[in-house]
Short mmCIF file of C-alpha atoms in Angstrom, two decimals:
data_model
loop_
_atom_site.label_atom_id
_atom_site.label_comp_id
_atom_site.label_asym_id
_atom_site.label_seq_id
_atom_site.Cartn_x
_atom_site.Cartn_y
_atom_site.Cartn_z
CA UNK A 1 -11.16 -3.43 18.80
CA UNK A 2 -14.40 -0.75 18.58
CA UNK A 3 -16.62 -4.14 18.98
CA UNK A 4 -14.22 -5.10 22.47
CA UNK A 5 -14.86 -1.54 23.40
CA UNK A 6 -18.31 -1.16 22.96
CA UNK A 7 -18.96 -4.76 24.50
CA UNK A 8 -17.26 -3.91 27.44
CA UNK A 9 -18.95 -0.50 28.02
CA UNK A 10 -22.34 -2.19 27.54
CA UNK A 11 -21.61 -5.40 30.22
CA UNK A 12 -20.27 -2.68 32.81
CA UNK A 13 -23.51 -0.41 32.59
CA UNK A 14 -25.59 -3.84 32.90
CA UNK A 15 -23.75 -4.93 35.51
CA UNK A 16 -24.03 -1.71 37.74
CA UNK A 17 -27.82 -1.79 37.33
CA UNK A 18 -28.37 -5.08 37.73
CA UNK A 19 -26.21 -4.75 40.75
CA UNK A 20 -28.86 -1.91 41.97
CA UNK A 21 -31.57 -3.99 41.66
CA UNK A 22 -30.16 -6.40 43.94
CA UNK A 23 -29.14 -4.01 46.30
CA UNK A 24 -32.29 -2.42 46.70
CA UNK A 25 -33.77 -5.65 47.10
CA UNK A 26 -32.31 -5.62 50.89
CA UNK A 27 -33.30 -1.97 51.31
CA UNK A 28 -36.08 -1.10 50.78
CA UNK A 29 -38.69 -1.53 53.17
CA UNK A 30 -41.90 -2.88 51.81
CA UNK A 31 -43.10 -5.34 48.33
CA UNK A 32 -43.98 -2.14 46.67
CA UNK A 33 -40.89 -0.36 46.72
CA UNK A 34 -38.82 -3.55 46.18
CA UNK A 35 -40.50 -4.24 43.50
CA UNK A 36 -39.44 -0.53 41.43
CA UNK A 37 -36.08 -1.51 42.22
CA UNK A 38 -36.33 -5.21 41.08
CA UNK A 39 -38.34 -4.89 37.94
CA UNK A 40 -36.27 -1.22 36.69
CA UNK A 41 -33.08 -1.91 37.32
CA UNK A 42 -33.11 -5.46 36.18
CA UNK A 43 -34.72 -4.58 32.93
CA UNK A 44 -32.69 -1.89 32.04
CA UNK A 45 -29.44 -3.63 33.20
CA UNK A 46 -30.48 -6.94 30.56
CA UNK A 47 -31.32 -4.54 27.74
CA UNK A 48 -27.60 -3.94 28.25
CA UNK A 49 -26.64 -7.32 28.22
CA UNK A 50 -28.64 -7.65 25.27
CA UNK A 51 -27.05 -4.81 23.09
CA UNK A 52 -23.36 -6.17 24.36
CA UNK A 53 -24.98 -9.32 22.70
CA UNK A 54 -26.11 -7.25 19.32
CA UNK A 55 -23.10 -5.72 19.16
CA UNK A 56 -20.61 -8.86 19.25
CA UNK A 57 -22.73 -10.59 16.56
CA UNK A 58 -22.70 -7.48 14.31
CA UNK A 59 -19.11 -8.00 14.13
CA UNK A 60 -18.73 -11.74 13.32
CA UNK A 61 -21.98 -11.32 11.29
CA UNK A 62 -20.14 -11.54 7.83
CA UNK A 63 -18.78 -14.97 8.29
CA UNK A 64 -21.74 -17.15 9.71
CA UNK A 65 -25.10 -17.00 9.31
CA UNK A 66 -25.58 -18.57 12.80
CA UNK A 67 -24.96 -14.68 14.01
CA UNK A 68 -27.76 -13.26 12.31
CA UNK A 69 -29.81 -16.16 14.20
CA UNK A 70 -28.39 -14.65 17.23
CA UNK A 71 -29.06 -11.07 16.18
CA UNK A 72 -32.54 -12.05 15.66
CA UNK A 73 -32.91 -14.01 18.82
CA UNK A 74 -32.00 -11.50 20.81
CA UNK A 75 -34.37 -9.21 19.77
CA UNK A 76 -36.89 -11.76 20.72
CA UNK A 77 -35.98 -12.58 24.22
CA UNK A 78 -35.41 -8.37 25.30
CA UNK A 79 -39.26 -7.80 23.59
CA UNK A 80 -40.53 -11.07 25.57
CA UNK A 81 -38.38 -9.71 28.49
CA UNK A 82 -39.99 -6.12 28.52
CA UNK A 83 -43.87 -7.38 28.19
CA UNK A 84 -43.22 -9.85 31.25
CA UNK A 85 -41.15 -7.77 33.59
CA UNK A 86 -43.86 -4.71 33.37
CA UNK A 87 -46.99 -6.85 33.31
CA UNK A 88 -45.31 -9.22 36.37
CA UNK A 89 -44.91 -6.64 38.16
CA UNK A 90 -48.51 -4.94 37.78
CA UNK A 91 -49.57 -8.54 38.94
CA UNK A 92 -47.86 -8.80 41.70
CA UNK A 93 -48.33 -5.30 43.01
CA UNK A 94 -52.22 -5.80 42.76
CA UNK A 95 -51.95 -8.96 44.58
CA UNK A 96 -50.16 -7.96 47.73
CA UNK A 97 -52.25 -4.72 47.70
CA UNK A 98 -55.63 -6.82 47.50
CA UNK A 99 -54.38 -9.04 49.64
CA UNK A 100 -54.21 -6.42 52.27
CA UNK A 101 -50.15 -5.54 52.09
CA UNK A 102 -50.24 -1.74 52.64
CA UNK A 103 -47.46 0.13 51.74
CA UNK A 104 -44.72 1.14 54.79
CA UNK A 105 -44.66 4.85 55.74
CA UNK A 106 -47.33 5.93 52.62
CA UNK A 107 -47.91 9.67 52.81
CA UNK A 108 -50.91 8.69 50.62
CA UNK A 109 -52.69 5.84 49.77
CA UNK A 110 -56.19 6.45 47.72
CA UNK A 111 -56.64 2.68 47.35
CA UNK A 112 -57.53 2.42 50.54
CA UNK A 113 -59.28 5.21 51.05
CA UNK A 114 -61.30 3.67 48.55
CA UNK A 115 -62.01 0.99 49.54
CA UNK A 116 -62.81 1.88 53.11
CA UNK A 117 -65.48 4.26 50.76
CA UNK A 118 -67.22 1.12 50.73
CA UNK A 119 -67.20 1.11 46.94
CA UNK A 120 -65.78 -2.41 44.94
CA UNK A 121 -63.05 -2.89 42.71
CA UNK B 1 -10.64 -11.36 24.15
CA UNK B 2 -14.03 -10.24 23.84
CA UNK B 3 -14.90 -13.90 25.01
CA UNK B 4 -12.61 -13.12 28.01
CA UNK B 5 -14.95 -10.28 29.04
CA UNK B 6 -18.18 -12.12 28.69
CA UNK B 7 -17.32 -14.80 30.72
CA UNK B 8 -16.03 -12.52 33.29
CA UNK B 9 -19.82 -10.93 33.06
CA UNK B 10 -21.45 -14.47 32.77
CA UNK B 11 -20.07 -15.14 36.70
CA UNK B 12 -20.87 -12.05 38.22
CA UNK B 13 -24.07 -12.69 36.78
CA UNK B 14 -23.90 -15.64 38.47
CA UNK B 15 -22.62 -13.91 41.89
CA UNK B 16 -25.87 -11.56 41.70
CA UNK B 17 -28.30 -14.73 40.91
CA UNK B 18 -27.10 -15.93 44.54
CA UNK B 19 -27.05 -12.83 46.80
CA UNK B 20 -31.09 -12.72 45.85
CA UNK B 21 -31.55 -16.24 47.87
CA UNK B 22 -30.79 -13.87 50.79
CA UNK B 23 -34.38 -12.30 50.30
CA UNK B 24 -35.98 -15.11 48.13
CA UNK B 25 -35.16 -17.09 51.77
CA UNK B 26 -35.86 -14.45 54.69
CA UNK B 27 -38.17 -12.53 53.13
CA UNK B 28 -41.08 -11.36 55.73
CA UNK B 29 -44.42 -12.51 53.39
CA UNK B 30 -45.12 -14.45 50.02
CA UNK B 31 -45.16 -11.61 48.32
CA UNK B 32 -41.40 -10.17 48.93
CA UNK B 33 -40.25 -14.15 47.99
CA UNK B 34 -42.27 -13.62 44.95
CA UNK B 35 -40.49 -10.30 43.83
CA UNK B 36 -37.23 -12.04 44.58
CA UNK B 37 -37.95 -14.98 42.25
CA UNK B 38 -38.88 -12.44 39.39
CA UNK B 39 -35.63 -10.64 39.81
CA UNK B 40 -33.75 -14.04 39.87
CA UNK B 41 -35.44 -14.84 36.57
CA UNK B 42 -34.21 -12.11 35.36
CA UNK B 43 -30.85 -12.58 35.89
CA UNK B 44 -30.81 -16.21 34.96
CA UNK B 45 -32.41 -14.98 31.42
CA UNK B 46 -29.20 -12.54 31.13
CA UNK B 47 -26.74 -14.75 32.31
CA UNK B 48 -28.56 -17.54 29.56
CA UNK B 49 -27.58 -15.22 26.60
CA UNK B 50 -24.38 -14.27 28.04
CA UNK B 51 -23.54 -18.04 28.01
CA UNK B 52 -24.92 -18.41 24.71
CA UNK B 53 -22.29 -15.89 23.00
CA UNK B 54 -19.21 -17.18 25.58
CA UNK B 55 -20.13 -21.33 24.79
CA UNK B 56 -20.65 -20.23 20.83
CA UNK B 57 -24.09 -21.79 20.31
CA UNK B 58 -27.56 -19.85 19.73
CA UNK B 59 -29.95 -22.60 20.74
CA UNK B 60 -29.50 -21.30 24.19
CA UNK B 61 -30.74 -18.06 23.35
CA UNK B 62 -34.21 -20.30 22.56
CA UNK B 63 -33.62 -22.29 25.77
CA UNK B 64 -33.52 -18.54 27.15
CA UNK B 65 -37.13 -17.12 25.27
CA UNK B 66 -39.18 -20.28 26.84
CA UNK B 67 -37.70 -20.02 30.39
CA UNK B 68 -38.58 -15.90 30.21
CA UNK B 69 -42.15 -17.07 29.36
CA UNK B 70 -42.37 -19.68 31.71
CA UNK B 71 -41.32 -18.28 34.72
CA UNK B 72 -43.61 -14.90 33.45
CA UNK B 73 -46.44 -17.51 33.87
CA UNK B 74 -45.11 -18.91 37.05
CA UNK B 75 -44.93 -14.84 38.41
CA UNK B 76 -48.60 -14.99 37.39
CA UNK B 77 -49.88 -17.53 39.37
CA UNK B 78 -48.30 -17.00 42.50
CA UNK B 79 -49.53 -13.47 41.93
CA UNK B 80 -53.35 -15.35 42.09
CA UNK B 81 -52.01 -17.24 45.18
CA UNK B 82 -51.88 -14.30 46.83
CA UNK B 83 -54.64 -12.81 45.99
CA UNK B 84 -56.67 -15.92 46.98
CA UNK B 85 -57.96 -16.95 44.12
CA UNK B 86 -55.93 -20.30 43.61
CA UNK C 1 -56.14 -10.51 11.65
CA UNK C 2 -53.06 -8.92 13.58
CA UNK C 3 -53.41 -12.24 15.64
CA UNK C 4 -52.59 -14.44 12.66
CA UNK C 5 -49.73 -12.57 11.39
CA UNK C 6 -48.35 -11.71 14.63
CA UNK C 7 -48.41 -15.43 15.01
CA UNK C 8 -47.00 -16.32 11.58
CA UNK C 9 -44.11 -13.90 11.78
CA UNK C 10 -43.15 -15.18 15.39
CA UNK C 11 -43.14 -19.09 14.40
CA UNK C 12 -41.06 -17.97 10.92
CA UNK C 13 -38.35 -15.66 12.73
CA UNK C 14 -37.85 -18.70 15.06
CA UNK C 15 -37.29 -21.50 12.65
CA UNK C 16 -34.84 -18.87 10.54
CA UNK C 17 -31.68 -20.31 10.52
CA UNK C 18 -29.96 -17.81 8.45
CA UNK C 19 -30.54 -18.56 5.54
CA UNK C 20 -34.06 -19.04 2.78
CA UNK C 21 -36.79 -20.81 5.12
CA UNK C 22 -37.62 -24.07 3.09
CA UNK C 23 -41.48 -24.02 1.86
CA UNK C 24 -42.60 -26.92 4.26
CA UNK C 25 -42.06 -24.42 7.55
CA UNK C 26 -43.59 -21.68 5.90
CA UNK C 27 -46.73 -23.90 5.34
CA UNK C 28 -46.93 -25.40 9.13
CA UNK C 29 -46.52 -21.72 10.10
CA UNK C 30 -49.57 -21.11 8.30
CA UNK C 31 -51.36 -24.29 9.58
CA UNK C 32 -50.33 -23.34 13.57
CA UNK C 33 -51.10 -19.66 13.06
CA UNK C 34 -54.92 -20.34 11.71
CA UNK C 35 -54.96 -22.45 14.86
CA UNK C 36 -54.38 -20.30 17.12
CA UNK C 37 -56.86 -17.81 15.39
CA UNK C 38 -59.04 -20.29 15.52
CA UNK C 39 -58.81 -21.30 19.20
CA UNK C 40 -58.72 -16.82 19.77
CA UNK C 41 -61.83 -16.71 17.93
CA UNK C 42 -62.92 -19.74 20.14
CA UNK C 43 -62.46 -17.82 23.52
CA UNK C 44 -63.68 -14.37 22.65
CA UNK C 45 -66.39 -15.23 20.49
CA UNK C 46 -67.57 -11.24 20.02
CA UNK C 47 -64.19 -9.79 19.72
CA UNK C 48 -64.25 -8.77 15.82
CA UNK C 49 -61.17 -9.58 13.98
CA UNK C 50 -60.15 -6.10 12.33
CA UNK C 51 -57.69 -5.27 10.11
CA UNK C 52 -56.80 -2.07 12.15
CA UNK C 53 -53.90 -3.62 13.65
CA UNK C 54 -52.74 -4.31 9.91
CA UNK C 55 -51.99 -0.74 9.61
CA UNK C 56 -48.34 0.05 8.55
CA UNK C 57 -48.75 3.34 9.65
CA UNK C 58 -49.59 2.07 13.31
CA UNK C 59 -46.29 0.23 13.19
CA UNK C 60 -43.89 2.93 12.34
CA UNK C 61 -46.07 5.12 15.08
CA UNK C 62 -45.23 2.29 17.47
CA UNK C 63 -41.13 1.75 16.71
CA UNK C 64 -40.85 6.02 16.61
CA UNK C 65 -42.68 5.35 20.00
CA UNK C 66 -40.25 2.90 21.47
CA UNK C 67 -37.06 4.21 20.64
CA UNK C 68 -37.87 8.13 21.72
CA UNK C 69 -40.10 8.95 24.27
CA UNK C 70 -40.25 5.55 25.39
CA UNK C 71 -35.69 4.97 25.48
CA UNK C 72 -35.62 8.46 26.84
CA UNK C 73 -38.47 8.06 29.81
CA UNK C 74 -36.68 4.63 30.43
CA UNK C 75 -32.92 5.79 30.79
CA UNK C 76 -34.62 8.95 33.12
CA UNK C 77 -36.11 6.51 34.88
CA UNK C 78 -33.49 4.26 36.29
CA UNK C 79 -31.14 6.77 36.99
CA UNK C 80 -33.40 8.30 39.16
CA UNK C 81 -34.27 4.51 41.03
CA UNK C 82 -30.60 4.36 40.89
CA UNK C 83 -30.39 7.75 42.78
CA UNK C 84 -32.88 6.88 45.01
CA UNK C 85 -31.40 3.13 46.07
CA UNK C 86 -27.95 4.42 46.83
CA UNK C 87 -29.37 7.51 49.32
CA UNK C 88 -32.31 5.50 50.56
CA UNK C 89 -34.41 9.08 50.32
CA UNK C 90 -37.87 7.62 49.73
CA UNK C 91 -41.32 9.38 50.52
CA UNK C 92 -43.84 6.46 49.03
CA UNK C 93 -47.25 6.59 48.46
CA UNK C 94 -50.40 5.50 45.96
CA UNK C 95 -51.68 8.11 44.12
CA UNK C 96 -54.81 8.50 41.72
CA UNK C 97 -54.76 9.67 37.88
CA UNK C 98 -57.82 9.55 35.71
CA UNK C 99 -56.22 10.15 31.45
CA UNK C 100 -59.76 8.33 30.56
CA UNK C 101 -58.63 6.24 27.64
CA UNK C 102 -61.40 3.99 26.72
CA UNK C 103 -59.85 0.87 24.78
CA UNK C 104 -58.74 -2.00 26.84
CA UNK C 105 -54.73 -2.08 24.27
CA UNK C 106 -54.35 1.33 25.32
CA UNK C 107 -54.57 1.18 28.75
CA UNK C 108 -52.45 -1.72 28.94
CA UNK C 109 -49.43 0.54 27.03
CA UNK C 110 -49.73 3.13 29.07
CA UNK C 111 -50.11 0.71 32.22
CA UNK C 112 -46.17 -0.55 31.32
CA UNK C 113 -44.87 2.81 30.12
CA UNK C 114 -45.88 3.55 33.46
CA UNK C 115 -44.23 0.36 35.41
CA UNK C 116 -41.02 1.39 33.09
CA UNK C 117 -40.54 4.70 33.63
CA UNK C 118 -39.57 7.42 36.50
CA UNK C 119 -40.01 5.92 40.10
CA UNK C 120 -44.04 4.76 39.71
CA UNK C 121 -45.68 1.69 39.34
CA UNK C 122 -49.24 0.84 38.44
CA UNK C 123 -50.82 -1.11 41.05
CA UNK C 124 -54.64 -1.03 39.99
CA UNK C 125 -56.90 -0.08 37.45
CA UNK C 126 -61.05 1.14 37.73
CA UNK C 127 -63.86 0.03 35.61
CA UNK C 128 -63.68 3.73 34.96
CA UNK C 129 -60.18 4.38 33.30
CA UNK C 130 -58.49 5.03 36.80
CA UNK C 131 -55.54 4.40 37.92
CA UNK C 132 -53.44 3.66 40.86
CA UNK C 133 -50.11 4.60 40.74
CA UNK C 134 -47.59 3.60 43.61
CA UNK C 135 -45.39 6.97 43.32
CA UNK C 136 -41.60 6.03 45.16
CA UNK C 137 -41.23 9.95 45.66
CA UNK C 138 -44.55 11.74 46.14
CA UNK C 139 -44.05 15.27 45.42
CA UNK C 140 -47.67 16.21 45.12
CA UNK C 141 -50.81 14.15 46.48
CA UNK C 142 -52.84 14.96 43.56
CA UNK C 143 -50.61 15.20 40.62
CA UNK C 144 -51.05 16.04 37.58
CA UNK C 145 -50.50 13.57 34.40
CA UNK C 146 -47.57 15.62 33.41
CA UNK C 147 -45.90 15.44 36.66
CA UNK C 148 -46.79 11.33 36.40
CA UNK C 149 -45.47 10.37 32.81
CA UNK C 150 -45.32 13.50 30.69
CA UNK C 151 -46.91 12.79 27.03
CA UNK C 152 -47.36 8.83 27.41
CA UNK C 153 -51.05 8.93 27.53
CA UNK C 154 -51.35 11.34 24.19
CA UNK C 155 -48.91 8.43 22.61
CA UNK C 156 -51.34 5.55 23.90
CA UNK C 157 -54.12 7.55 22.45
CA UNK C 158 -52.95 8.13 19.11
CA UNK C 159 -50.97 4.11 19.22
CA UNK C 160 -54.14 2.09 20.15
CA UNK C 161 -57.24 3.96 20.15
#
């Protein structure tokens, strides 16, 4: 019964952030801020899906051993998940900034100011 | 009827993977297609080890590591694309 | 050295099925992971291969890392994205920080702490230690690292340096 509970709880916070991300991927206005929404919300939201995961092989853990693969596994994809997502994101960002994307309605930008210094990256 | 649950999650996973084709379609440069693929990853990697605990067998969770890996290097080299370097 | 056992733990936890790992995948573990040293070695021929990274010390530094500041600036984080997608209140902007750490593992920790936590982004580094930060709420045009990310860069320092 705690393990229902707690499985549920976990899939309904994942599924309202992951929701978010999607959401703010229609409105926002620009890559930049798309891409906070998209690579946040999406992480956090699967390192709920991955403790709903922990947690329902915790409690058939004591009959197979194919749940402490799982347990294990897990672990693995949510660290390979978090290195990707940030360092995707970093890549992306500097592409569509070197590529001459600016950001919509920046207040500030010192990229740009910069580079119009005259000074290379 | 914890199985019930997770394949409830497992399609509105699967609802959210479509609405991003929206973007991943109409979106104004490369760049905002780009971000929608990541997040689509994304989702496909959560609904892969949502599927894994509903159908009862771990290899998917594997199946689940390479595609996260794979599509990471995929994100990388249209991120080069854009930058003009490929 | 951290890249050989880094490599021989990953191949062992994914042939585990549960129960003892037979001898014969222990030994091609060893066999793949001295490749991939090898091949390391191959492409950076003057990166030195320390036994810093061995440090247990460095480890438990690392996990204490992860699961407080690190979980706590993460959960901050999206609830204030979350904030900000629902109301649509947005004031972005890119704005410069200089914490001058010198070694290239440090910068990229605190370069994804950043991308993880509250409403910034990095979007480029200098050959100097600078970087670019794409700020989603811009409350000051020359902030200071607190306002930015608190205490990561004293954790990168101590973590990786």
């Amino acid at each position: 019964m705690i393990v229902f509970l707690l499985v549920t709880l976990a899939l309904i916070v994942s599924l309202f952030f992951n929701t978010l991300g999607a959401v703010s991927l229609y409105r926002f206005p620009d890559v930049y801020t798309r891409l906070h929404g998209a690579t946040k919300c999406t992480t956090f939201g699967t390192i709920f899906i991955v403790a709903a995961v922990l947690v329902y092989s915790i409690g058939r853990m004591g009959g197979e051993p194919r749940f402490r693969v799982l347990f294990v596994h897990s672990i693995f994809a949510l660290m390979v998940l978090l290195i990707t997502n940030a360092t995707g994101a970093h890549a992306l960002a500097r592409a569509s900034h070197r590529s001459g994307l600016l950001p919509v309605g920046a207040v500030v930008d010192r990229l740009e100011e910069r580079r119009n210094g005259g000074e290379a990256l | 009827m914890t199985i019930h649950v997770i394949w409830f999650a497992a399609a509105l996973m699967g609802v959210l993977a479509f609405s991003v084709l929206g973007r991943l379609i109409s979106g104004p440069t490369v760049a905002d297609r780009a971000v929608a693929l990541d997040t689509l990853n994304t989702y496909v990697l959560g609904l892969m080890l949502l599927l894994a605990v509903a159908c009862d067998s771990v290899v998917m969770v594997d199946v689940g590591i390479v595609y996260a890996s794979l599509s990471f290097v995929g994100t990388m080299f249209i991120a080069r694309h854009i930058e003009g370097e490929v | 050295m951290f890249i050989f056992v880094a490599s021989l733990l990953t191949y062992l936890l994914l042939v585990w099925s549960g129960d003892a790992i037979p001898l014969g995948e222990v030994l091609i573990g060893l066999l793949l992971a001295g490749v991939v040293t090898l091949a390391f070695k191959a492409w950076h021929p003057d990166r030195q291969l320390s036994r810093r990274g061995l440090d247990p010390r460095r480890w438990v530094n690392f996990v204490v890392y992860l699961f407080g500041p690190f979980a706590a600036g993460l959960a901050k984080a999206n609830i204030d994205v979350a904030i900000r997608v629902i109301t649509g209140k947005i004031r972005p902007g890119i704005v410069k920080v200089s914490p001058g750490l010198k070694s290239d593992l440090a910068r990229t920790v605190l370069a994804n702490s950043i991308t993880l936590t509250p409403g910034t982004l990095t979007v480029d580094i200098d050959d100097a230690g600078g970087y670019y930060i794409h700020w989603l709420y811009v409350e000051d045009e020359d902030p200071s690292e607190e306002q930015l990310y608190g205490s990561f860069a004293k954790w990168a320092r101590r973590l990786a340096e």
